Amino acid sequence: MEVIRNHHQLQAYIERNKEMGKRIGFAPTMGALHQGHISLYQAARENNDLVVSSIFVNPTQFNNAEDLEKYPRTIEKDLQKLEASQLVDMVYLPSIEDIYPEKTLSKKYNFGGIENEMEGASRPGHFDGVGTVVEELFKQIKPDNAYFGEKDFQQLSIIRKLVQILNLPIKIHGVPIYREESGLAMSSRNERLNPELKDKAKIIYQVLQRIKEWAPSLSVQEIAHKVKEIFEQEKDMELEYITIADEENLQPTNAFSANKKYRAFIVVVVGGIRLIDNIALH
Ligand code: AMP
């Protein structure tokens, strides 16, 4: 596996491989790699000649300085995992200047409304930060295919919109959520949970499964009420939001309609750690 640490070296690598007609599959990450990331590489391996990843903790997508500071950084371990997986041909580790040559600021995007709800409402500026870094990485890496996890389902929708807005010839693939045996969605943030909190956090997926059973016979309001009640009884856990939204446009709904597909989206803060998850209700 090649490790590339600046965009000049990257440019030479990409040009060389494009000239040879190699199809590039790309999965960006912020590191602290786990099996969820590996599942993106497995998907990429299936229809590309080269599998490329990147590790870059993108400051502009954090709206909270403490969250950015505490984000786990485990680069040596990550490189070992990537090597051991034998799925990745090249990993790009850009510096801040490789991505933000001038100021470390986001561009402003209009994603047609999907940026305003849920993560967009809870984390102002988050999706502008995501758009900015992914646009830059796409321009530097020029992938044919790019892979994003359904764990961050709203982000996946934003990226689909981004390539449409920018008219980039990149096919976006969503990869199913990879879970621990307990059902807890794998996340780099799980590293910050102690064993007791990690055990408690499995209730998040149990609740999502209950929602799937309840919908659509219970109303959206009844479901939200039940979920709030469950978390009110849990110590060390705070429900930030539970939202049921149309899977197509991510607009929250107040009532189920028969011909639409819905997803439940949840954020729970467990012992100060913000965990995100979602489930299809169809
Ligand atoms: P991150 O490093 O957390 O920014 O995630 C990088 C990519 O991995 C994103 O596309 C995430 O949606 C995806 N990802 C993270 N956790 C999981 C998971 N448990 N299952 C599937 N994809 C995931």
PDB file of C-alpha atoms and ligand atoms in Angstrom:
ATOM      1  CA  MET A   1       0.000   0.000   0.000  1.00  0.00           C
ATOM      2  CA  GLU A   2       1.281   3.444  -0.886  1.00  0.00           C
ATOM      3  CA  VAL A   3       1.090   6.255   1.643  1.00  0.00           C
ATOM      4  CA  ILE A   4       0.931   9.732   0.088  1.00  0.00           C
ATOM      5  CA  ARG A   5       1.341  12.769   2.281  1.00  0.00           C
ATOM      6  CA  ASN A   6       0.961  15.804  -0.006  1.00  0.00           C
ATOM      7  CA  HIS A   7      -1.027  16.852  -3.025  1.00  0.00           C
ATOM      8  CA  HIS A   8       1.939  17.144  -5.442  1.00  0.00           C
ATOM      9  CA  GLN A   9       2.833  13.518  -4.871  1.00  0.00           C
ATOM     10  CA  LEU A  10      -0.861  12.678  -5.126  1.00  0.00           C
ATOM     11  CA  GLN A  11      -1.240  14.434  -8.469  1.00  0.00           C
ATOM     12  CA  ALA A  12       1.606  12.398  -9.988  1.00  0.00           C
ATOM     13  CA  TYR A  13       0.108   9.160  -8.650  1.00  0.00           C
ATOM     14  CA  ILE A  14      -3.382   9.938  -9.968  1.00  0.00           C
ATOM     15  CA  GLU A  15      -2.112  11.051 -13.409  1.00  0.00           C
ATOM     16  CA  ARG A  16      -0.001   7.920 -13.760  1.00  0.00           C
ATOM     17  CA  ASN A  17      -2.909   5.643 -12.928  1.00  0.00           C
ATOM     18  CA  LYS A  18      -5.480   7.542 -15.007  1.00  0.00           C
ATOM     19  CA  GLU A  19      -3.144   7.252 -18.028  1.00  0.00           C
ATOM     20  CA  MET A  20      -3.140   3.501 -17.527  1.00  0.00           C
ATOM     21  CA  GLY A  21      -6.950   3.579 -17.604  1.00  0.00           C
ATOM     22  CA  LYS A  22      -7.324   2.476 -13.970  1.00  0.00           C
ATOM     23  CA  ARG A  23     -10.768   2.869 -12.429  1.00  0.00           C
ATOM     24  CA  ILE A  24     -10.479   4.542  -9.041  1.00  0.00           C
ATOM     25  CA  GLY A  25     -12.748   3.832  -6.071  1.00  0.00           C
ATOM     26  CA  PHE A  26     -12.449   6.309  -3.201  1.00  0.00           C
ATOM     27  CA  ALA A  27     -13.614   6.284   0.426  1.00  0.00           C
ATOM     28  CA  PRO A  28     -12.748   9.362   2.516  1.00  0.00           C
ATOM     29  CA  THR A  29     -12.459   9.027   6.312  1.00  0.00           C
ATOM     30  CA  MET A  30     -11.410  10.943   9.391  1.00  0.00           C
ATOM     31  CA  GLY A  31      -9.414   7.981  10.704  1.00  0.00           C
ATOM     32  CA  ALA A  32      -9.724   5.954  13.921  1.00  0.00           C
ATOM     33  CA  LEU A  33     -10.561   3.221  11.458  1.00  0.00           C
ATOM     34  CA  HIS A  34     -12.911   0.370  12.304  1.00  0.00           C
ATOM     35  CA  GLN A  35     -14.833  -2.380  10.540  1.00  0.00           C
ATOM     36  CA  GLY A  36     -17.389   0.155   9.218  1.00  0.00           C
ATOM     37  CA  HIS A  37     -14.625   1.829   7.199  1.00  0.00           C
ATOM     38  CA  ILE A  38     -13.346  -1.565   6.066  1.00  0.00           C
ATOM     39  CA  SER A  39     -16.804  -2.348   4.676  1.00  0.00           C
ATOM     40  CA  LEU A  40     -16.473   0.719   2.419  1.00  0.00           C
ATOM     41  CA  TYR A  41     -13.181  -0.636   1.059  1.00  0.00           C
ATOM     42  CA  GLN A  42     -14.755  -4.046   0.494  1.00  0.00           C
ATOM     43  CA  ALA A  43     -17.510  -2.413  -1.556  1.00  0.00           C
ATOM     44  CA  ALA A  44     -14.913  -0.358  -3.465  1.00  0.00           C
ATOM     45  CA  ARG A  45     -12.818  -3.460  -4.194  1.00  0.00           C
ATOM     46  CA  GLU A  46     -15.713  -4.985  -6.132  1.00  0.00           C
ATOM     47  CA  ASN A  47     -15.793  -2.566  -9.055  1.00  0.00           C
ATOM     48  CA  ASN A  48     -12.529  -0.646  -9.238  1.00  0.00           C
ATOM     49  CA  ASP A  49      -8.924  -1.316 -10.224  1.00  0.00           C
ATOM     50  CA  LEU A  50      -7.553   0.925  -7.493  1.00  0.00           C
ATOM     51  CA  VAL A  51      -8.989   1.481  -4.031  1.00  0.00           C
ATOM     52  CA  VAL A  52      -7.982   4.799  -2.494  1.00  0.00           C
ATOM     53  CA  SER A  53      -8.783   6.143   0.962  1.00  0.00           C
ATOM     54  CA  SER A  54      -7.946   9.327   2.795  1.00  0.00           C
ATOM     55  CA  ILE A  55      -7.551  10.205   6.451  1.00  0.00           C
ATOM     56  CA  PHE A  56      -8.122  13.837   7.306  1.00  0.00           C
ATOM     57  CA  VAL A  57      -9.828  15.257  10.374  1.00  0.00           C
ATOM     58  CA  ASN A  58     -11.590  18.153   8.686  1.00  0.00           C
ATOM     59  CA  PRO A  59     -11.766  21.156  11.033  1.00  0.00           C
ATOM     60  CA  THR A  60     -14.455  23.040   9.082  1.00  0.00           C
ATOM     61  CA  GLN A  61     -17.103  20.363   9.632  1.00  0.00           C
ATOM     62  CA  PHE A  62     -16.837  20.619  13.429  1.00  0.00           C
ATOM     63  CA  ASN A  63     -18.985  23.310  14.950  1.00  0.00           C
ATOM     64  CA  ASN A  64     -17.639  22.527  18.401  1.00  0.00           C
ATOM     65  CA  ALA A  65     -13.968  23.116  19.220  1.00  0.00           C
ATOM     66  CA  GLU A  66     -13.907  20.514  21.983  1.00  0.00           C
ATOM     67  CA  ASP A  67     -15.388  17.843  19.703  1.00  0.00           C
ATOM     68  CA  LEU A  68     -12.649  18.569  17.137  1.00  0.00           C
ATOM     69  CA  GLU A  69      -9.922  18.503  19.750  1.00  0.00           C
ATOM     70  CA  LYS A  70     -11.156  15.232  21.256  1.00  0.00           C
ATOM     71  CA  TYR A  71     -11.716  13.485  17.949  1.00  0.00           C
ATOM     72  CA  PRO A  72      -9.581  10.317  18.123  1.00  0.00           C
ATOM     73  CA  ARG A  73      -6.369  10.392  16.097  1.00  0.00           C
ATOM     74  CA  THR A  74      -4.715   6.986  15.769  1.00  0.00           C
ATOM     75  CA  ILE A  75      -2.753   7.278  12.545  1.00  0.00           C
ATOM     76  CA  GLU A  76      -0.133   4.562  13.166  1.00  0.00           C
ATOM     77  CA  LYS A  77      -2.802   2.048  14.155  1.00  0.00           C
ATOM     78  CA  ASP A  78      -4.880   3.120  11.137  1.00  0.00           C
ATOM     79  CA  LEU A  79      -2.000   2.478   8.738  1.00  0.00           C
ATOM     80  CA  GLN A  80      -1.494  -0.982  10.235  1.00  0.00           C
ATOM     81  CA  LYS A  81      -5.203  -1.758   9.841  1.00  0.00           C
ATOM     82  CA  LEU A  82      -5.216  -0.576   6.245  1.00  0.00           C
ATOM     83  CA  GLU A  83      -2.143  -2.663   5.448  1.00  0.00           C
ATOM     84  CA  ALA A  84      -3.574  -5.734   7.160  1.00  0.00           C
ATOM     85  CA  SER A  85      -6.917  -5.414   5.333  1.00  0.00           C
ATOM     86  CA  GLN A  86      -5.150  -5.813   1.966  1.00  0.00           C
ATOM     87  CA  LEU A  87      -8.043  -3.883   0.431  1.00  0.00           C
ATOM     88  CA  VAL A  88      -6.499  -0.463  -0.104  1.00  0.00           C
ATOM     89  CA  ASP A  89      -3.892   0.442  -2.748  1.00  0.00           C
ATOM     90  CA  MET A  90      -3.183   3.972  -1.608  1.00  0.00           C
ATOM     91  CA  VAL A  91      -4.012   6.162   1.375  1.00  0.00           C
ATOM     92  CA  TYR A  92      -3.796   9.936   1.180  1.00  0.00           C
ATOM     93  CA  LEU A  93      -2.884  11.821   4.368  1.00  0.00           C
ATOM     94  CA  PRO A  94      -3.110  15.476   3.355  1.00  0.00           C
ATOM     95  CA  SER A  95      -1.927  18.321   5.538  1.00  0.00           C
ATOM     96  CA  ILE A  96      -4.246  21.242   6.283  1.00  0.00           C
ATOM     97  CA  GLU A  97      -2.496  23.255   3.503  1.00  0.00           C
ATOM     98  CA  ASP A  98      -3.128  20.496   0.946  1.00  0.00           C
ATOM     99  CA  ILE A  99      -6.877  20.949   1.464  1.00  0.00           C
ATOM    100  CA  TYR A 100      -7.046  24.610   2.525  1.00  0.00           C
ATOM    101  CA  PRO A 101      -4.150  26.419   0.784  1.00  0.00           C
ATOM    102  CA  GLU A 102      -5.412  29.775   2.007  1.00  0.00           C
ATOM    103  CA  LYS A 103      -7.890  30.101   4.855  1.00  0.00           C
ATOM    104  CA  THR A 104      -9.366  27.136   6.710  1.00  0.00           C
ATOM    105  CA  LEU A 105     -12.909  28.100   5.789  1.00  0.00           C
ATOM    106  CA  SER A 106     -15.915  26.393   4.244  1.00  0.00           C
ATOM    107  CA  LYS A 107     -17.526  27.264   0.961  1.00  0.00           C
ATOM    108  CA  LYS A 108     -21.253  27.948   1.130  1.00  0.00           C
ATOM    109  CA  TYR A 109     -23.539  25.517  -0.671  1.00  0.00           C
ATOM    110  CA  ASN A 110     -27.203  25.298  -1.476  1.00  0.00           C
ATOM    111  CA  PHE A 111     -28.089  21.625  -1.225  1.00  0.00           C
ATOM    112  CA  GLY A 112     -31.758  22.301  -1.931  1.00  0.00           C
ATOM    113  CA  GLY A 113     -32.990  22.084   1.660  1.00  0.00           C
ATOM    114  CA  ILE A 114     -31.562  18.723   2.812  1.00  0.00           C
ATOM    115  CA  GLU A 115     -28.863  20.647   4.678  1.00  0.00           C
ATOM    116  CA  ASN A 116     -31.288  22.410   7.004  1.00  0.00           C
ATOM    117  CA  GLU A 117     -32.750  19.532   8.991  1.00  0.00           C
ATOM    118  CA  MET A 118     -31.382  17.154  11.637  1.00  0.00           C
ATOM    119  CA  GLU A 119     -27.558  17.296  11.525  1.00  0.00           C
ATOM    120  CA  GLY A 120     -27.789  20.584   9.618  1.00  0.00           C
ATOM    121  CA  ALA A 121     -29.986  22.127  12.318  1.00  0.00           C
ATOM    122  CA  SER A 122     -28.012  20.625  15.224  1.00  0.00           C
ATOM    123  CA  ARG A 123     -24.577  21.408  13.816  1.00  0.00           C
ATOM    124  CA  PRO A 124     -24.678  24.761  11.975  1.00  0.00           C
ATOM    125  CA  GLY A 125     -22.186  24.865   9.101  1.00  0.00           C
ATOM    126  CA  HIS A 126     -21.473  21.131   9.319  1.00  0.00           C
ATOM    127  CA  PHE A 127     -22.545  20.269   5.773  1.00  0.00           C
ATOM    128  CA  ASP A 128     -20.762  23.265   4.257  1.00  0.00           C
ATOM    129  CA  GLY A 129     -17.613  21.847   5.880  1.00  0.00           C
ATOM    130  CA  VAL A 130     -18.333  18.351   4.579  1.00  0.00           C
ATOM    131  CA  GLY A 131     -19.062  19.696   1.082  1.00  0.00           C
ATOM    132  CA  THR A 132     -15.867  21.740   1.043  1.00  0.00           C
ATOM    133  CA  VAL A 133     -13.554  18.887   2.010  1.00  0.00           C
ATOM    134  CA  VAL A 134     -15.240  16.299  -0.203  1.00  0.00           C
ATOM    135  CA  GLU A 135     -15.277  18.653  -3.211  1.00  0.00           C
ATOM    136  CA  GLU A 136     -11.538  19.240  -2.771  1.00  0.00           C
ATOM    137  CA  LEU A 137     -10.767  15.545  -2.296  1.00  0.00           C
ATOM    138  CA  PHE A 138     -12.855  14.643  -5.363  1.00  0.00           C
ATOM    139  CA  LYS A 139     -10.979  17.240  -7.440  1.00  0.00           C
ATOM    140  CA  GLN A 140      -7.601  15.950  -6.313  1.00  0.00           C
ATOM    141  CA  ILE A 141      -8.337  12.208  -6.502  1.00  0.00           C
ATOM    142  CA  LYS A 142     -10.725  12.186  -9.498  1.00  0.00           C
ATOM    143  CA  PRO A 143     -12.434   8.936  -8.531  1.00  0.00           C
ATOM    144  CA  ASP A 144     -14.826   7.049 -10.805  1.00  0.00           C
ATOM    145  CA  ASN A 145     -16.718   5.725  -7.792  1.00  0.00           C
ATOM    146  CA  ALA A 146     -16.961   7.023  -4.229  1.00  0.00           C
ATOM    147  CA  TYR A 147     -18.245   5.183  -1.159  1.00  0.00           C
ATOM    148  CA  PHE A 148     -20.049   6.629   1.857  1.00  0.00           C
ATOM    149  CA  GLY A 149     -21.708   4.917   4.810  1.00  0.00           C
ATOM    150  CA  GLU A 150     -25.457   4.943   5.384  1.00  0.00           C
ATOM    151  CA  LYS A 151     -24.576   5.537   9.030  1.00  0.00           C
ATOM    152  CA  ASP A 152     -24.314   9.191   8.030  1.00  0.00           C
ATOM    153  CA  PHE A 153     -27.338   8.963   5.767  1.00  0.00           C
ATOM    154  CA  GLN A 154     -27.929  12.707   5.518  1.00  0.00           C
ATOM    155  CA  GLN A 155     -24.267  13.180   4.583  1.00  0.00           C
ATOM    156  CA  LEU A 156     -24.682  10.557   1.846  1.00  0.00           C
ATOM    157  CA  SER A 157     -27.640  12.547   0.448  1.00  0.00           C
ATOM    158  CA  ILE A 158     -25.574  15.749   0.619  1.00  0.00           C
ATOM    159  CA  ILE A 159     -22.749  14.119  -1.364  1.00  0.00           C
ATOM    160  CA  ARG A 160     -25.175  12.872  -4.028  1.00  0.00           C
ATOM    161  CA  LYS A 161     -26.426  16.442  -4.337  1.00  0.00           C
ATOM    162  CA  LEU A 162     -22.859  17.830  -4.379  1.00  0.00           C
ATOM    163  CA  VAL A 163     -21.826  15.791  -7.441  1.00  0.00           C
ATOM    164  CA  GLN A 164     -25.058  16.817  -9.137  1.00  0.00           C
ATOM    165  CA  ILE A 165     -24.493  20.543  -8.406  1.00  0.00           C
ATOM    166  CA  LEU A 166     -20.848  20.402  -9.513  1.00  0.00           C
ATOM    167  CA  ASN A 167     -21.636  18.084 -12.404  1.00  0.00           C
ATOM    168  CA  LEU A 168     -18.816  15.701 -11.435  1.00  0.00           C
ATOM    169  CA  PRO A 169     -18.604  12.348 -13.253  1.00  0.00           C
ATOM    170  CA  ILE A 170     -18.471  10.334 -10.024  1.00  0.00           C
ATOM    171  CA  LYS A 171     -20.854   7.539  -9.060  1.00  0.00           C
ATOM    172  CA  ILE A 172     -21.806   7.676  -5.384  1.00  0.00           C
ATOM    173  CA  HIS A 173     -22.406   4.393  -3.555  1.00  0.00           C
ATOM    174  CA  GLY A 174     -24.121   4.052  -0.165  1.00  0.00           C
ATOM    175  CA  VAL A 175     -22.822   1.252   2.069  1.00  0.00           C
ATOM    176  CA  PRO A 176     -25.052  -0.329   4.768  1.00  0.00           C
ATOM    177  CA  ILE A 177     -24.376   0.466   8.436  1.00  0.00           C
ATOM    178  CA  TYR A 178     -21.873  -1.925   9.977  1.00  0.00           C
ATOM    179  CA  ARG A 179     -22.789  -2.761  13.565  1.00  0.00           C
ATOM    180  CA  GLU A 180     -21.137  -4.320  16.578  1.00  0.00           C
ATOM    181  CA  GLU A 181     -22.642  -7.641  17.690  1.00  0.00           C
ATOM    182  CA  SER A 182     -24.657  -5.651  20.246  1.00  0.00           C
ATOM    183  CA  GLY A 183     -26.250  -3.676  17.404  1.00  0.00           C
ATOM    184  CA  LEU A 184     -24.377  -0.456  18.231  1.00  0.00           C
ATOM    185  CA  ALA A 185     -23.368   1.263  14.977  1.00  0.00           C
ATOM    186  CA  MET A 186     -19.577   1.234  14.668  1.00  0.00           C
ATOM    187  CA  SER A 187     -18.124   4.702  15.048  1.00  0.00           C
ATOM    188  CA  SER A 188     -14.767   6.283  15.750  1.00  0.00           C
ATOM    189  CA  ARG A 189     -16.503   8.055  18.617  1.00  0.00           C
ATOM    190  CA  ASN A 190     -17.252   4.693  20.302  1.00  0.00           C
ATOM    191  CA  GLU A 191     -13.558   4.645  21.278  1.00  0.00           C
ATOM    192  CA  ARG A 192     -14.345   7.358  23.778  1.00  0.00           C
ATOM    193  CA  LEU A 193     -17.057   5.310  25.563  1.00  0.00           C
ATOM    194  CA  ASN A 194     -16.049   3.332  28.626  1.00  0.00           C
ATOM    195  CA  PRO A 195     -17.263  -0.321  28.669  1.00  0.00           C
ATOM    196  CA  GLU A 196     -20.289   0.524  30.812  1.00  0.00           C
ATOM    197  CA  LEU A 197     -21.450   3.343  28.528  1.00  0.00           C
ATOM    198  CA  LYS A 198     -20.764   1.260  25.447  1.00  0.00           C
ATOM    199  CA  ASP A 199     -23.028  -1.429  26.854  1.00  0.00           C
ATOM    200  CA  LYS A 200     -25.743   1.120  27.595  1.00  0.00           C
ATOM    201  CA  ALA A 201     -25.443   2.617  24.111  1.00  0.00           C
ATOM    202  CA  LYS A 202     -26.773  -0.570  22.512  1.00  0.00           C
ATOM    203  CA  ILE A 203     -30.258   0.652  23.481  1.00  0.00           C
ATOM    204  CA  ILE A 204     -30.060   3.120  20.564  1.00  0.00           C
ATOM    205  CA  TYR A 205     -30.376   0.373  17.958  1.00  0.00           C
ATOM    206  CA  GLN A 206     -32.939  -1.486  20.068  1.00  0.00           C
ATOM    207  CA  VAL A 207     -35.080   1.654  20.029  1.00  0.00           C
ATOM    208  CA  LEU A 208     -34.638   2.029  16.261  1.00  0.00           C
ATOM    209  CA  GLN A 209     -35.839  -1.555  15.815  1.00  0.00           C
ATOM    210  CA  ARG A 210     -38.878  -0.828  17.981  1.00  0.00           C
ATOM    211  CA  ILE A 211     -39.648   2.216  15.814  1.00  0.00           C
ATOM    212  CA  LYS A 212     -39.541   0.000  12.755  1.00  0.00           C
ATOM    213  CA  GLU A 213     -42.072  -2.334  14.395  1.00  0.00           C
ATOM    214  CA  TRP A 214     -44.314   0.569  15.439  1.00  0.00           C
ATOM    215  CA  ALA A 215     -44.362   2.335  12.068  1.00  0.00           C
ATOM    216  CA  PRO A 216     -46.721   2.995  10.414  1.00  0.00           C
ATOM    217  CA  SER A 217     -49.429   1.706  12.768  1.00  0.00           C
ATOM    218  CA  LEU A 218     -48.468   4.244  15.429  1.00  0.00           C
ATOM    219  CA  SER A 219     -48.428   7.895  14.419  1.00  0.00           C
ATOM    220  CA  VAL A 220     -45.173   9.844  14.104  1.00  0.00           C
ATOM    221  CA  GLN A 221     -46.102  11.795  17.253  1.00  0.00           C
ATOM    222  CA  GLU A 222     -46.836   8.629  19.251  1.00  0.00           C
ATOM    223  CA  ILE A 223     -43.515   7.138  18.192  1.00  0.00           C
ATOM    224  CA  ALA A 224     -41.594  10.289  19.120  1.00  0.00           C
ATOM    225  CA  HIS A 225     -43.350  10.382  22.486  1.00  0.00           C
ATOM    226  CA  LYS A 226     -42.475   6.758  23.280  1.00  0.00           C
ATOM    227  CA  VAL A 227     -38.848   7.276  22.301  1.00  0.00           C
ATOM    228  CA  LYS A 228     -38.570  10.364  24.505  1.00  0.00           C
ATOM    229  CA  GLU A 229     -40.058   8.410  27.425  1.00  0.00           C
ATOM    230  CA  ILE A 230     -37.524   5.612  27.001  1.00  0.00           C
ATOM    231  CA  PHE A 231     -34.548   7.962  27.088  1.00  0.00           C
ATOM    232  CA  GLU A 232     -35.927  10.008  29.983  1.00  0.00           C
ATOM    233  CA  GLN A 233     -35.501   6.889  32.088  1.00  0.00           C
ATOM    234  CA  GLU A 234     -31.877   6.330  31.050  1.00  0.00           C
ATOM    235  CA  LYS A 235     -29.115   7.818  33.149  1.00  0.00           C
ATOM    236  CA  ASP A 236     -26.088   9.247  31.267  1.00  0.00           C
ATOM    237  CA  MET A 237     -28.121   9.426  28.059  1.00  0.00           C
ATOM    238  CA  GLU A 238     -29.706  12.421  26.455  1.00  0.00           C
ATOM    239  CA  LEU A 239     -31.894  12.204  23.391  1.00  0.00           C
ATOM    240  CA  GLU A 240     -30.870  15.087  21.111  1.00  0.00           C
ATOM    241  CA  TYR A 241     -33.408  14.307  18.410  1.00  0.00           C
ATOM    242  CA  ILE A 242     -35.604  11.606  16.976  1.00  0.00           C
ATOM    243  CA  THR A 243     -36.851  12.497  13.501  1.00  0.00           C
ATOM    244  CA  ILE A 244     -38.765  10.503  10.950  1.00  0.00           C
ATOM    245  CA  ALA A 245     -38.046  11.823   7.488  1.00  0.00           C
ATOM    246  CA  ASP A 246     -38.799  11.095   3.867  1.00  0.00           C
ATOM    247  CA  GLU A 247     -35.817   9.090   2.574  1.00  0.00           C
ATOM    248  CA  GLU A 248     -35.843  10.926  -0.774  1.00  0.00           C
ATOM    249  CA  ASN A 249     -35.603  14.546   0.366  1.00  0.00           C
ATOM    250  CA  LEU A 250     -34.905  14.119   4.113  1.00  0.00           C
ATOM    251  CA  GLN A 251     -37.802  16.386   5.020  1.00  0.00           C
ATOM    252  CA  PRO A 252     -39.189  15.479   8.462  1.00  0.00           C
ATOM    253  CA  THR A 253     -42.727  14.159   8.364  1.00  0.00           C
ATOM    254  CA  ASN A 254     -45.664  14.500  10.741  1.00  0.00           C
ATOM    255  CA  ALA A 255     -47.700  11.745   9.130  1.00  0.00           C
ATOM    256  CA  PHE A 256     -46.868   8.581   7.199  1.00  0.00           C
ATOM    257  CA  SER A 257     -48.146   8.404   3.655  1.00  0.00           C
ATOM    258  CA  ALA A 258     -48.428   5.027   1.956  1.00  0.00           C
ATOM    259  CA  ASN A 259     -46.430   5.694  -1.195  1.00  0.00           C
ATOM    260  CA  LYS A 260     -43.313   7.132   0.458  1.00  0.00           C
ATOM    261  CA  LYS A 261     -40.232   5.587   2.030  1.00  0.00           C
ATOM    262  CA  TYR A 262     -39.220   6.767   5.483  1.00  0.00           C
ATOM    263  CA  ARG A 263     -36.233   6.535   7.772  1.00  0.00           C
ATOM    264  CA  ALA A 264     -35.904   7.210  11.481  1.00  0.00           C
ATOM    265  CA  PHE A 265     -32.905   9.320  12.457  1.00  0.00           C
ATOM    266  CA  ILE A 266     -31.621   9.550  16.001  1.00  0.00           C
ATOM    267  CA  VAL A 267     -28.890  11.308  17.943  1.00  0.00           C
ATOM    268  CA  VAL A 268     -28.203  10.381  21.544  1.00  0.00           C
ATOM    269  CA  VAL A 269     -25.508  11.909  23.715  1.00  0.00           C
ATOM    270  CA  VAL A 270     -24.070   9.115  25.855  1.00  0.00           C
ATOM    271  CA  GLY A 271     -21.807  10.248  28.688  1.00  0.00           C
ATOM    272  CA  GLY A 272     -21.048  13.403  26.697  1.00  0.00           C
ATOM    273  CA  ILE A 273     -20.324  11.507  23.450  1.00  0.00           C
ATOM    274  CA  ARG A 274     -22.639  12.288  20.543  1.00  0.00           C
ATOM    275  CA  LEU A 275     -23.803   9.107  18.778  1.00  0.00           C
ATOM    276  CA  ILE A 276     -25.778   9.030  15.524  1.00  0.00           C
ATOM    277  CA  ASP A 277     -27.784   6.218  13.957  1.00  0.00           C
ATOM    278  CA  ASN A 278     -30.712   5.597  11.617  1.00  0.00           C
ATOM    279  CA  ILE A 279     -32.943   2.842  10.273  1.00  0.00           C
ATOM    280  CA  ALA A 280     -35.062   2.339   7.162  1.00  0.00           C
ATOM    281  CA  LEU A 281     -38.746   1.936   8.011  1.00  0.00           C
ATOM    282  CA  HIS A 282     -39.579   0.066   4.795  1.00  0.00           C
TER     283      HIS A 282
HETATM  284  P1  AMP B   1     -15.780   9.029   9.366  1.00  0.00           P
HETATM  285  O1  AMP B   1     -14.356   8.565   9.443  1.00  0.00           O
HETATM  286  O2  AMP B   1     -16.550   8.796  10.627  1.00  0.00           O
HETATM  287  O3  AMP B   1     -15.927  10.408   8.793  1.00  0.00           O
HETATM  288  O4  AMP B   1     -16.472   8.075   8.329  1.00  0.00           O
HETATM  289  C1  AMP B   1     -15.941   7.885   7.038  1.00  0.00           C
HETATM  290  C2  AMP B   1     -16.935   7.123   6.217  1.00  0.00           C
HETATM  291  O5  AMP B   1     -17.189   5.862   6.832  1.00  0.00           O
HETATM  292  C3  AMP B   1     -18.298   7.827   6.101  1.00  0.00           C
HETATM  293  O6  AMP B   1     -18.785   7.635   4.784  1.00  0.00           O
HETATM  294  C4  AMP B   1     -19.123   7.108   7.116  1.00  0.00           C
HETATM  295  O7  AMP B   1     -20.504   7.148   6.835  1.00  0.00           O
HETATM  296  C5  AMP B   1     -18.578   5.696   6.989  1.00  0.00           C
HETATM  297  N1  AMP B   1     -18.877   4.922   8.196  1.00  0.00           N
HETATM  298  C6  AMP B   1     -18.548   5.249   9.469  1.00  0.00           C
HETATM  299  N2  AMP B   1     -19.026   4.323  10.327  1.00  0.00           N
HETATM  300  C7  AMP B   1     -19.680   3.414   9.565  1.00  0.00           C
HETATM  301  C8  AMP B   1     -20.419   2.210   9.867  1.00  0.00           C
HETATM  302  N3  AMP B   1     -20.561   1.787  11.101  1.00  0.00           N
HETATM  303  N4  AMP B   1     -20.937   1.529   8.830  1.00  0.00           N
HETATM  304  C9  AMP B   1     -20.804   1.969   7.553  1.00  0.00           C
HETATM  305  N5  AMP B   1     -20.131   3.079   7.204  1.00  0.00           N
HETATM  306  C10 AMP B   1     -19.584   3.790   8.198  1.00  0.00           C
END
